[in-house]
mmCIF file of N, CA and C in Angstrom:
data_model
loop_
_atom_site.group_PDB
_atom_site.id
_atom_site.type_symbol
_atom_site.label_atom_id
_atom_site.label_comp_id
_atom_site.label_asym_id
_atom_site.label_seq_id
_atom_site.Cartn_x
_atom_site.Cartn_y
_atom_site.Cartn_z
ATOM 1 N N UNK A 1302 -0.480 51.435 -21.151
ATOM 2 C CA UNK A 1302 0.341 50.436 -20.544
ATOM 3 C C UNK A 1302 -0.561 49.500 -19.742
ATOM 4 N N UNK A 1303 -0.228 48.097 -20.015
ATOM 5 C CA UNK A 1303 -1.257 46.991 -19.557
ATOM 6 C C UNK A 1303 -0.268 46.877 -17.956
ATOM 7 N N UNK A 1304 -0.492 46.709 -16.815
ATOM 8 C CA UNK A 1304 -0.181 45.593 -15.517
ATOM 9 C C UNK A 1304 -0.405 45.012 -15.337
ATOM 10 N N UNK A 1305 0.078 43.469 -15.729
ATOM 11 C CA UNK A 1305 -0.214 42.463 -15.033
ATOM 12 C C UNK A 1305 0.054 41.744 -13.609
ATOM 13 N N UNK A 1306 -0.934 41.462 -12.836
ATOM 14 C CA UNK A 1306 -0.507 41.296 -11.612
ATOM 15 C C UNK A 1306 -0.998 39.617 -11.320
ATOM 16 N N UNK A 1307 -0.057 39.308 -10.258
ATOM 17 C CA UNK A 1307 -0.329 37.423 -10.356
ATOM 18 C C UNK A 1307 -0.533 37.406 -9.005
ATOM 19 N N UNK A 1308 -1.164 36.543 -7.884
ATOM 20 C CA UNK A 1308 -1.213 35.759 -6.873
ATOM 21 C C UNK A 1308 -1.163 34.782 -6.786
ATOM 22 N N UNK A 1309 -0.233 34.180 -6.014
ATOM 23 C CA UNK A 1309 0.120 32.584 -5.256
ATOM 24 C C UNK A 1309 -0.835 32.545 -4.733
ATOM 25 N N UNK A 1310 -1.592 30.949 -5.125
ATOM 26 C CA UNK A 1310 -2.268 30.201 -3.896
ATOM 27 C C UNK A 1310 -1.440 30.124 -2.900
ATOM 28 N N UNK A 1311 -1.819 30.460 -1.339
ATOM 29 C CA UNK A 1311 -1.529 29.726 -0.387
ATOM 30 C C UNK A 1311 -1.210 28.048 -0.327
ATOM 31 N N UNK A 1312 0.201 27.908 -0.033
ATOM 32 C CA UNK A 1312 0.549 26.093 -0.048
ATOM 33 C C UNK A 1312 -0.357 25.842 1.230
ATOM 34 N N UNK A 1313 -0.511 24.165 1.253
ATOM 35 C CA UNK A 1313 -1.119 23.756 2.550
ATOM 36 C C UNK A 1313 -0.176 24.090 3.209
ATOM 37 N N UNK A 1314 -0.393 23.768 4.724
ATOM 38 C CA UNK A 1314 0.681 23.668 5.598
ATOM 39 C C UNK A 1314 1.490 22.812 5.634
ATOM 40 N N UNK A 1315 2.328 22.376 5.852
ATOM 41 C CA UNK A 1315 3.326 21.369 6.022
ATOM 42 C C UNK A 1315 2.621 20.565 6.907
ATOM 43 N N UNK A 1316 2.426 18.856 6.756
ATOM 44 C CA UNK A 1316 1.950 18.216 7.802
ATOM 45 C C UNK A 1316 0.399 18.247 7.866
ATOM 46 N N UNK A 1317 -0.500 19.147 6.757
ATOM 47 C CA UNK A 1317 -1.758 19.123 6.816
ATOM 48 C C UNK A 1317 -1.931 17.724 6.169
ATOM 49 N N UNK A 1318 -3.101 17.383 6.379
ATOM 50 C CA UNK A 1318 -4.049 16.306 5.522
ATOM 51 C C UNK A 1318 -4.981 16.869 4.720
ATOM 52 N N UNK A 1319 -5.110 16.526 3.368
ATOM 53 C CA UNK A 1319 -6.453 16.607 3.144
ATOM 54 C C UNK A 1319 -7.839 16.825 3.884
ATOM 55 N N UNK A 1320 -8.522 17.217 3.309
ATOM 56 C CA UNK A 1320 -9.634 17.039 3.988
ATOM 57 C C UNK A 1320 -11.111 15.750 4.054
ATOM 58 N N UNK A 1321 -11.268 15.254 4.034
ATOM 59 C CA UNK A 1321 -12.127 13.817 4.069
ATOM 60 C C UNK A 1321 -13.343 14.308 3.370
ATOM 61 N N UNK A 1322 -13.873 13.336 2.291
ATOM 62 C CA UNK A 1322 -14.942 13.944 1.936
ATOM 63 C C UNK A 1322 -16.067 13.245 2.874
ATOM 64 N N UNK A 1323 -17.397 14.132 2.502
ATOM 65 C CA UNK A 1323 -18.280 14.102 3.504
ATOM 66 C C UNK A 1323 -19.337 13.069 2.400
ATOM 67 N N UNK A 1324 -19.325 11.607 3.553
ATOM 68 C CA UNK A 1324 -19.625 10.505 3.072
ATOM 69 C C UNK A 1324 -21.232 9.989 2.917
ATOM 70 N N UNK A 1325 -22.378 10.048 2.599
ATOM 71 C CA UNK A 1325 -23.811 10.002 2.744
ATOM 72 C C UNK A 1325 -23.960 8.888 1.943
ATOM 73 N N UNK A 1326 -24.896 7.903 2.131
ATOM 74 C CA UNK A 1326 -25.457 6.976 1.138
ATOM 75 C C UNK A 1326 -26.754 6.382 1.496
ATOM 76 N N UNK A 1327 -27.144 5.625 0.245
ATOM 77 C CA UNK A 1327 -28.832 4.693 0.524
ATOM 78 C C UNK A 1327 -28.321 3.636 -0.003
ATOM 79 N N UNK A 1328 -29.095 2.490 0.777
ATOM 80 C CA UNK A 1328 -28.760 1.028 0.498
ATOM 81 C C UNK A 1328 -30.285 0.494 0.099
ATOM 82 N N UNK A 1329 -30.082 -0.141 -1.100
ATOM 83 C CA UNK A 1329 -31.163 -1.110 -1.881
ATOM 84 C C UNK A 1329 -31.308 -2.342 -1.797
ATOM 85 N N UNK A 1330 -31.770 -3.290 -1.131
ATOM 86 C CA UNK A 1330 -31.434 -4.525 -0.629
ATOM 87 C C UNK A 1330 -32.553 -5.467 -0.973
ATOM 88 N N UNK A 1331 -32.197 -6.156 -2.091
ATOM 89 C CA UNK A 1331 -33.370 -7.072 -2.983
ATOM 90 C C UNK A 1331 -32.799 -8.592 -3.031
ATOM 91 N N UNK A 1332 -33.776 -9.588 -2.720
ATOM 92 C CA UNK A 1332 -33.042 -10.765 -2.533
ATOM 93 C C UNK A 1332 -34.221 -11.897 -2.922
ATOM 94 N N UNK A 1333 -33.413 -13.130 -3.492
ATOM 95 C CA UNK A 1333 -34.516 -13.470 -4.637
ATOM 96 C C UNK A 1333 -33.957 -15.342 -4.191
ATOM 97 N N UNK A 1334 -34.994 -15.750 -2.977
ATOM 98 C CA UNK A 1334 -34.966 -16.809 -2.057
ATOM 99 C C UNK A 1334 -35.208 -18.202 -2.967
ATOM 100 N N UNK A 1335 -34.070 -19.035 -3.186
ATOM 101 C CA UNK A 1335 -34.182 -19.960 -3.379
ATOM 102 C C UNK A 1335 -34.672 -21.761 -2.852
ATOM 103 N N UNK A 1336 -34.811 -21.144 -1.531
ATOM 104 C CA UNK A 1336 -35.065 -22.231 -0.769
ATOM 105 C C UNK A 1336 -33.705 -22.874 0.115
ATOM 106 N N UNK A 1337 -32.576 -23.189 -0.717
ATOM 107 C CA UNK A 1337 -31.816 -23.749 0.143
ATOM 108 C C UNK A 1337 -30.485 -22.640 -0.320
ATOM 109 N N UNK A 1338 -31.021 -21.781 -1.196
ATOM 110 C CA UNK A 1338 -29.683 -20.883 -1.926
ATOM 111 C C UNK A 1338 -30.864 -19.404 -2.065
ATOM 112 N N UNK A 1339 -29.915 -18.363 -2.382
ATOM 113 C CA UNK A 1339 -30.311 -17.323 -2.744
ATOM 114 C C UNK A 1339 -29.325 -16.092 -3.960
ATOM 115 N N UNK A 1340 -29.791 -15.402 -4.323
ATOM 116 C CA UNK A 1340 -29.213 -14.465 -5.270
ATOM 117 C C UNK A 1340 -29.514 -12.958 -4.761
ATOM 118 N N UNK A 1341 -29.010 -12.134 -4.145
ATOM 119 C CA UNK A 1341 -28.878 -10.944 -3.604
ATOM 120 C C UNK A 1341 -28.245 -9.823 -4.040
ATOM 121 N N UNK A 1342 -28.768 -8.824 -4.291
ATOM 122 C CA UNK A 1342 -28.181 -7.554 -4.516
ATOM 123 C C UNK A 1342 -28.315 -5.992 -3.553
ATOM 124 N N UNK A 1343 -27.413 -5.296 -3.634
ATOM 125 C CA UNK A 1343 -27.069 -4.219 -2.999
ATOM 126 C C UNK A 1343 -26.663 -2.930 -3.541
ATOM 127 N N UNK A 1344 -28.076 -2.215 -3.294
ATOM 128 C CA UNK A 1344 -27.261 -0.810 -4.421
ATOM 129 C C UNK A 1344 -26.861 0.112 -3.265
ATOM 130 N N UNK A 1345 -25.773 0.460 -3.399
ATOM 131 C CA UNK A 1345 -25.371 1.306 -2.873
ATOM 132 C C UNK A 1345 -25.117 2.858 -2.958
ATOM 133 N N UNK A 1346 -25.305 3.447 -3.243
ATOM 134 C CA UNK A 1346 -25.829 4.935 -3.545
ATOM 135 C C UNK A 1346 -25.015 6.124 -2.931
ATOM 136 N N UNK A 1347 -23.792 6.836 -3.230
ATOM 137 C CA UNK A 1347 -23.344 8.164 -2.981
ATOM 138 C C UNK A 1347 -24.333 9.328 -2.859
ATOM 139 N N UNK A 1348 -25.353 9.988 -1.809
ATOM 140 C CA UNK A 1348 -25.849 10.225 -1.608
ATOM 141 C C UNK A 1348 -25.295 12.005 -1.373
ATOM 142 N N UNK A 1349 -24.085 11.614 -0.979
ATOM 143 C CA UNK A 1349 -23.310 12.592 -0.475
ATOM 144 C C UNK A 1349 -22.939 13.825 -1.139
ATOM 145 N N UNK A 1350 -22.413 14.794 -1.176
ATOM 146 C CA UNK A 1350 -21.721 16.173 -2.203
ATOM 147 C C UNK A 1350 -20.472 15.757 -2.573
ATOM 148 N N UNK A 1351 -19.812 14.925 -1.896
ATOM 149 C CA UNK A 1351 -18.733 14.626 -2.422
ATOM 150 C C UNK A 1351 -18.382 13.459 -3.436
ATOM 151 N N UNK A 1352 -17.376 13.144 -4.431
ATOM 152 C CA UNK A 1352 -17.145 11.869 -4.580
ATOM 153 C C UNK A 1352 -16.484 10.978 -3.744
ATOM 154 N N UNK A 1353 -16.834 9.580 -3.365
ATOM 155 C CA UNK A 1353 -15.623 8.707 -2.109
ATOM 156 C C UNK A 1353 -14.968 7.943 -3.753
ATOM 157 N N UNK A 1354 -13.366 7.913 -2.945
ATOM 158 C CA UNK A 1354 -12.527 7.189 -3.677
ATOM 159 C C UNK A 1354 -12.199 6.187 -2.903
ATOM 160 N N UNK A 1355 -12.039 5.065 -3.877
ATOM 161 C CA UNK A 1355 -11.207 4.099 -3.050
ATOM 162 C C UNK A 1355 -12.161 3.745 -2.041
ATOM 163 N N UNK A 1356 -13.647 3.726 -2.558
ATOM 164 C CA UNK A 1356 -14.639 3.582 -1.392
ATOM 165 C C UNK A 1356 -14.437 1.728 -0.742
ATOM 166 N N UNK A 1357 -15.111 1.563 0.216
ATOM 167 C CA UNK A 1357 -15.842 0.441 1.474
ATOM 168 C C UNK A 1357 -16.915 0.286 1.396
ATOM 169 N N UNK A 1358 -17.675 -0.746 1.363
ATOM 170 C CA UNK A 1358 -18.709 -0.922 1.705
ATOM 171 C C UNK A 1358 -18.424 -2.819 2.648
ATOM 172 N N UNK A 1359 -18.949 -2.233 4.032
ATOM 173 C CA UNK A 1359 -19.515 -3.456 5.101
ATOM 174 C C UNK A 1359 -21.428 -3.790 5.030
ATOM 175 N N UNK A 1360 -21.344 -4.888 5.331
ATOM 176 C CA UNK A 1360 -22.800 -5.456 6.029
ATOM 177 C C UNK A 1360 -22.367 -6.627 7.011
ATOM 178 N N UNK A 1361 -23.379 -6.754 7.547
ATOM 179 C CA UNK A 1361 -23.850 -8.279 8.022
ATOM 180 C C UNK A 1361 -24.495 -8.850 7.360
ATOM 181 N N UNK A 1362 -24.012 -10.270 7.407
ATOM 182 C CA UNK A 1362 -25.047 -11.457 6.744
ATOM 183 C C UNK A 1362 -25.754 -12.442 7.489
ATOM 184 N N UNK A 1363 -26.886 -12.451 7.169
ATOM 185 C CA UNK A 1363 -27.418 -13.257 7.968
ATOM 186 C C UNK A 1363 -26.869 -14.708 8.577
ATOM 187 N N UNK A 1364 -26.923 -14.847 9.774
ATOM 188 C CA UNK A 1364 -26.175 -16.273 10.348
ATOM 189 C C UNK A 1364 -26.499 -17.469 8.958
ATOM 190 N N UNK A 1365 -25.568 -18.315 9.060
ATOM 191 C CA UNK A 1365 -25.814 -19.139 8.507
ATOM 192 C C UNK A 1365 -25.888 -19.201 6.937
ATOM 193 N N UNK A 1366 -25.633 -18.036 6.651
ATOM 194 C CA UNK A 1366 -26.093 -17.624 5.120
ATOM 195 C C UNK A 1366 -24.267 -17.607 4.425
ATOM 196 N N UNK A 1367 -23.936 -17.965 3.283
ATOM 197 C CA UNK A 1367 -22.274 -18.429 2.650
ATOM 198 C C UNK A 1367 -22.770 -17.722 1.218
ATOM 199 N N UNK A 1368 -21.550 -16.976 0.998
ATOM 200 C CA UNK A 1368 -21.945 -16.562 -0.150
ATOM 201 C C UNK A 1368 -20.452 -17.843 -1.120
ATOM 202 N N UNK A 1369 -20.760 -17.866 -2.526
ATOM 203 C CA UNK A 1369 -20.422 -18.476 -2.960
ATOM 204 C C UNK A 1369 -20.153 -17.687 -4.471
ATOM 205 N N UNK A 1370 -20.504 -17.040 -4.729
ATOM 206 C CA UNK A 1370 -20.199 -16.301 -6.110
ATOM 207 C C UNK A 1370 -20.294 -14.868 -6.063
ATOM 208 N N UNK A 1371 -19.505 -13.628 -6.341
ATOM 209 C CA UNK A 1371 -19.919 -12.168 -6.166
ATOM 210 C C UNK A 1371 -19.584 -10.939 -7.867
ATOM 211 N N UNK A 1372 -20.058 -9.969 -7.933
ATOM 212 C CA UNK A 1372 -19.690 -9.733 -8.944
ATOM 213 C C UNK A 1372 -20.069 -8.006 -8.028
ATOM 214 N N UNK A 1373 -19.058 -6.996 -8.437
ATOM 215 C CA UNK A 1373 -19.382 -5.482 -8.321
ATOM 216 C C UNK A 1373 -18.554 -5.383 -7.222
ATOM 217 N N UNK A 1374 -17.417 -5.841 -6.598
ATOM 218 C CA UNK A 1374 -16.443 -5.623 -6.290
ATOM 219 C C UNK A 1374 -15.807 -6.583 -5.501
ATOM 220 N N UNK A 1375 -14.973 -6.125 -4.637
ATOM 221 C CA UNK A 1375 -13.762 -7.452 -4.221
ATOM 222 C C UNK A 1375 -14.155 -7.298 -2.828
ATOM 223 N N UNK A 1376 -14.967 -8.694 -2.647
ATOM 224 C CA UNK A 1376 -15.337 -9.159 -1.620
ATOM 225 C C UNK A 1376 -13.685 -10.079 -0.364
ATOM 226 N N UNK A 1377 -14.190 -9.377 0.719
ATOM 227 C CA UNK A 1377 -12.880 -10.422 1.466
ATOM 228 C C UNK A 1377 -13.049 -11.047 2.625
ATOM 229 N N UNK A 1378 -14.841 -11.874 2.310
ATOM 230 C CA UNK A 1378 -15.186 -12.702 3.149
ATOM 231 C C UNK A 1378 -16.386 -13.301 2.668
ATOM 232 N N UNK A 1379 -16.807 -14.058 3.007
ATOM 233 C CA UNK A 1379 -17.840 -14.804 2.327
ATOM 234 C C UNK A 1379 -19.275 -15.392 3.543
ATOM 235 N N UNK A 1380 -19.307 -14.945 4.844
ATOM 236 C CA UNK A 1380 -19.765 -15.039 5.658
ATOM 237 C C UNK A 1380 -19.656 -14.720 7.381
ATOM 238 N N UNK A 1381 -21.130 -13.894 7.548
ATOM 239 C CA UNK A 1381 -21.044 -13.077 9.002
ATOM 240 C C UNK A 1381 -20.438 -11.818 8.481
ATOM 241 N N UNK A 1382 -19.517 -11.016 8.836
ATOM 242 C CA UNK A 1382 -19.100 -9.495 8.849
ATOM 243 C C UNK A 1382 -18.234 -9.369 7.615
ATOM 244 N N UNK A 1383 -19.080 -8.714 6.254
ATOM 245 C CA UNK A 1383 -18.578 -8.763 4.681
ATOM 246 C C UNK A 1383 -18.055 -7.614 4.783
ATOM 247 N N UNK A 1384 -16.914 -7.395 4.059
ATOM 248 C CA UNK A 1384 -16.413 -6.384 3.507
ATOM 249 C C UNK A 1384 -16.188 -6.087 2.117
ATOM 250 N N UNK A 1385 -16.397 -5.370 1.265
ATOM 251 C CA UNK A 1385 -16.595 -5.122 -0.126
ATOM 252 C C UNK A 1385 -15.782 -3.864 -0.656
ATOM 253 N N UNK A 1386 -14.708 -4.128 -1.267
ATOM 254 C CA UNK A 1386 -14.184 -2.943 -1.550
ATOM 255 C C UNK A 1386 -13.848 -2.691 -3.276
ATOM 256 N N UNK A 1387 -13.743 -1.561 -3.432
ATOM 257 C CA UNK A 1387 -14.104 -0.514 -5.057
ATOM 258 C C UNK A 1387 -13.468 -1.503 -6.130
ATOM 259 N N UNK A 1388 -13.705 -2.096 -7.247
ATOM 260 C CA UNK A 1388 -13.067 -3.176 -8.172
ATOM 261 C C UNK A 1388 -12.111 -1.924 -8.896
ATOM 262 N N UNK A 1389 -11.299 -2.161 -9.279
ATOM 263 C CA UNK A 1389 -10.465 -1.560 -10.452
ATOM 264 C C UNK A 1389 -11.338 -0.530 -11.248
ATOM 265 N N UNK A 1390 -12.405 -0.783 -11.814
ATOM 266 C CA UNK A 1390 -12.745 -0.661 -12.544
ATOM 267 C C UNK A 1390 -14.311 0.489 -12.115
ATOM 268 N N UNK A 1391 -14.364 0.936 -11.001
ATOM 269 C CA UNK A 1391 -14.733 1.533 -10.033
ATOM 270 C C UNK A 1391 -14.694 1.851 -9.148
ATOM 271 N N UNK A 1392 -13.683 2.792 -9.152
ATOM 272 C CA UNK A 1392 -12.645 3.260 -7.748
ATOM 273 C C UNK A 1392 -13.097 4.333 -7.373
ATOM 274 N N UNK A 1393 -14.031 5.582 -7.700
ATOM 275 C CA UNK A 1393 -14.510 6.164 -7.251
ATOM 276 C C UNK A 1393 -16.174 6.607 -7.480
ATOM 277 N N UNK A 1394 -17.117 6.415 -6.298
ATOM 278 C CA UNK A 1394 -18.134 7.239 -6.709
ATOM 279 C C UNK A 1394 -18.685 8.490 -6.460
ATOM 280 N N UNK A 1395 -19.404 8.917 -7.925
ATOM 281 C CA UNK A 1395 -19.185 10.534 -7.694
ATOM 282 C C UNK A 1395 -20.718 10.657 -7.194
ATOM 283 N N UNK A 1396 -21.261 11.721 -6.300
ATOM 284 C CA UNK A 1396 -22.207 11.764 -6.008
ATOM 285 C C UNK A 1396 -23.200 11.889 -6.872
ATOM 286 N N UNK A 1397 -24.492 10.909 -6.377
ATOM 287 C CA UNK A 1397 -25.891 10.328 -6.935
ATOM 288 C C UNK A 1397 -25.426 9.036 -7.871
ATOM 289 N N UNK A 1398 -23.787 8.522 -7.772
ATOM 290 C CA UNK A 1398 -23.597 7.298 -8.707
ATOM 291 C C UNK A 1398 -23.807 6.160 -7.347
ATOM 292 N N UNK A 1399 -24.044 4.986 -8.060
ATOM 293 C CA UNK A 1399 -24.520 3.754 -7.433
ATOM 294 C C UNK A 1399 -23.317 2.635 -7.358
ATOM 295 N N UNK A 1400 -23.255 1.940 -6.683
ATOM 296 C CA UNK A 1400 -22.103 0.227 -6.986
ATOM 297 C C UNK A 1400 -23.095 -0.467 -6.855
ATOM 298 N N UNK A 1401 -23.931 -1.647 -8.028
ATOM 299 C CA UNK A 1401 -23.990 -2.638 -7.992
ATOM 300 C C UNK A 1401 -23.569 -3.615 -7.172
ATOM 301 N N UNK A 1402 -23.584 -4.473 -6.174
ATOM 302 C CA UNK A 1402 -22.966 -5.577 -5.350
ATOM 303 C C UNK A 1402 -23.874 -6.369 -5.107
ATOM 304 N N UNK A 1403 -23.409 -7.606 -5.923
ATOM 305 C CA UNK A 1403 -24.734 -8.911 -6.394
ATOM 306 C C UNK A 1403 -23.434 -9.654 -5.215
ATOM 307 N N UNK A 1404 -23.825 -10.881 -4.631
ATOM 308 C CA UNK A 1404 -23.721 -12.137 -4.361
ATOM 309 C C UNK A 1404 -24.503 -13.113 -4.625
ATOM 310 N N UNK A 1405 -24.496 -14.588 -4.749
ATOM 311 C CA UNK A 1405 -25.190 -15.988 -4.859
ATOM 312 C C UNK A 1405 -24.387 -16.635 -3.387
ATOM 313 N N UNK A 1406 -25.537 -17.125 -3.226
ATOM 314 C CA UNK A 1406 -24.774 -18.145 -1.993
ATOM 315 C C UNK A 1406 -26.205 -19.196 -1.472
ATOM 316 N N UNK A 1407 -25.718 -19.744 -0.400
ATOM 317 C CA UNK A 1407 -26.404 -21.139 0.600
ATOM 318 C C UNK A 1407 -26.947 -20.749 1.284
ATOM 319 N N UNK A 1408 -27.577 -21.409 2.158
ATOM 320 C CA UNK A 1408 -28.315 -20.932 3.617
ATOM 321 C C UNK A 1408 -29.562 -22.077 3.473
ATOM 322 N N UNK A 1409 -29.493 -22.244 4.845
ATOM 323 C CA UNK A 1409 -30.418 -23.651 5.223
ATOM 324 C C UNK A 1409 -31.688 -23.054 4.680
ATOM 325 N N UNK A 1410 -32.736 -24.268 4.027
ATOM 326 C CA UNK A 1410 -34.148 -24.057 3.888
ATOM 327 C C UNK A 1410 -34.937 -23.554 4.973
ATOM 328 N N UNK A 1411 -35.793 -22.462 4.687
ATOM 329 C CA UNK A 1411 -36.863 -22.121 5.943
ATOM 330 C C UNK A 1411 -35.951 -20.900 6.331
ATOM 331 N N UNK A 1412 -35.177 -20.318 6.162
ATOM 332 C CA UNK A 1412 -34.293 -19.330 6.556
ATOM 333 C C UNK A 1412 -34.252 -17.946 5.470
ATOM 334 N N UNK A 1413 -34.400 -16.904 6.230
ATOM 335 C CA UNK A 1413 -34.053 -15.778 5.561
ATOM 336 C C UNK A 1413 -32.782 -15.375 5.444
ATOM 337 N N UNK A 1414 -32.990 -14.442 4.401
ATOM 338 C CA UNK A 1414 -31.223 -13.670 3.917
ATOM 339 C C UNK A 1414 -31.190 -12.375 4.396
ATOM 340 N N UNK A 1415 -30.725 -11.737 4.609
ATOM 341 C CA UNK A 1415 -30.562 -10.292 5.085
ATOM 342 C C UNK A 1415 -29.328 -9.473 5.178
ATOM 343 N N UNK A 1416 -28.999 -8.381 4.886
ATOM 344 C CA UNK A 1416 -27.977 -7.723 4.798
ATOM 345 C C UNK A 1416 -28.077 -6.506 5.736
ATOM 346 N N UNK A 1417 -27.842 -6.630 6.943
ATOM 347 C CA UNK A 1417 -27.967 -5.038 7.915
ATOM 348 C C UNK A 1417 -26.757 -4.603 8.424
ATOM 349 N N UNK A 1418 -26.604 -3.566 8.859
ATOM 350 C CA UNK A 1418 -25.868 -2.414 9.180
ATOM 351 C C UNK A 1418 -24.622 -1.720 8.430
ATOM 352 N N UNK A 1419 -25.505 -1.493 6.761
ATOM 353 C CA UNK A 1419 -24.601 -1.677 5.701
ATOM 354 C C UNK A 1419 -24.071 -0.022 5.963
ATOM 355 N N UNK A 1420 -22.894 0.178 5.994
ATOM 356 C CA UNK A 1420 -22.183 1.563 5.533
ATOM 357 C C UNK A 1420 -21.178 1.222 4.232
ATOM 358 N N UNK A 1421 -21.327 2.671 4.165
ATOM 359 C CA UNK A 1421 -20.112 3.320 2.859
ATOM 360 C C UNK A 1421 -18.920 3.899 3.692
ATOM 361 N N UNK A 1422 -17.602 3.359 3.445
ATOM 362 C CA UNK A 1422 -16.802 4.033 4.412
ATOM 363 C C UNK A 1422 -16.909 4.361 6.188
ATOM 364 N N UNK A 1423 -17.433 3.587 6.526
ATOM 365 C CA UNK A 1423 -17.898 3.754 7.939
ATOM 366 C C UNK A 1423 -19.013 4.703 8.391
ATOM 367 N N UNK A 1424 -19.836 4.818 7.302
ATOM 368 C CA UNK A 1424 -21.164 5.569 7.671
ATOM 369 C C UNK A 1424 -22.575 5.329 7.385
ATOM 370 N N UNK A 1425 -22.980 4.646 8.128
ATOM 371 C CA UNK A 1425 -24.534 3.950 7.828
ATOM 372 C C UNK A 1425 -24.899 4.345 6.908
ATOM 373 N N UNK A 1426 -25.805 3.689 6.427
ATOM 374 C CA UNK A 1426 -26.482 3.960 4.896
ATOM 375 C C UNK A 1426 -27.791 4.311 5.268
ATOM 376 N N UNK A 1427 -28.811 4.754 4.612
ATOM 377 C CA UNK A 1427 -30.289 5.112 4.872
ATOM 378 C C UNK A 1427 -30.932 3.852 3.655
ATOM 379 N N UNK A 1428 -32.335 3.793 4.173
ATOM 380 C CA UNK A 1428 -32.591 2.455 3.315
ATOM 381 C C UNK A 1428 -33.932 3.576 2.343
#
């Protein structure tokens, strides 16, 4: 005679949350100076054990610097404090995957471009 015996997972609790995954990344920051314009990119790097969904990515842009064209996700500003969030078509990254995030834009001659205090989800990036 065979017994089969079964166990229930434990349900969450009522009122629990998920748990947040644990967010790590590296930022790649290559920028290719046109003089009165520039072309910039940003790799951004899941560094972390987890995958982020529905990820963020912020920087600063250098004063004075307008971006004007973007491609690698949905930008919702174009100058000073950028925000960049996951396109459709990359809504989650799984750890050691990258987001591409190119901009083109302006900025007075004699002036640098720069992208600092870039996080993933509100957590600094390592360069």
């Amino acid at each position: 005679m065979i017994t089969l015996t079964t166990t229930a997972a434990a349900a969450p609790a009522i009122g629990s949350s998920p748990v947040p995954a644990q967010v790590e990344c590296r930022v790649e920051h290559t920028v290719t100076d046109f003089g009165f314009g520039f072309n910039a990119l940003l790799k951004v790097t899941n560094t972390g054990p987890d995958p982020v969904t529905g990820w963020r990515v912020e920087f600063d842009l250098s004063p004075n610097a307008v971006i004007k064209t973007t491609f690698g996700g949905r930008f919702t500003s174009s100058s000073g404090h950028i925000q960049v969030n996951a396109p459709d078509w990359l809504p989650t990254l799984a750890p050691g995957r990258y987001a591409n995030i190119g901009f083109n834009g302006s900025k007075p001659t004699g002036t640098g471009v720069t992208a600092s205090n870039v996080t993933l989800d509100d957590v600094p990036c390592t360069t």
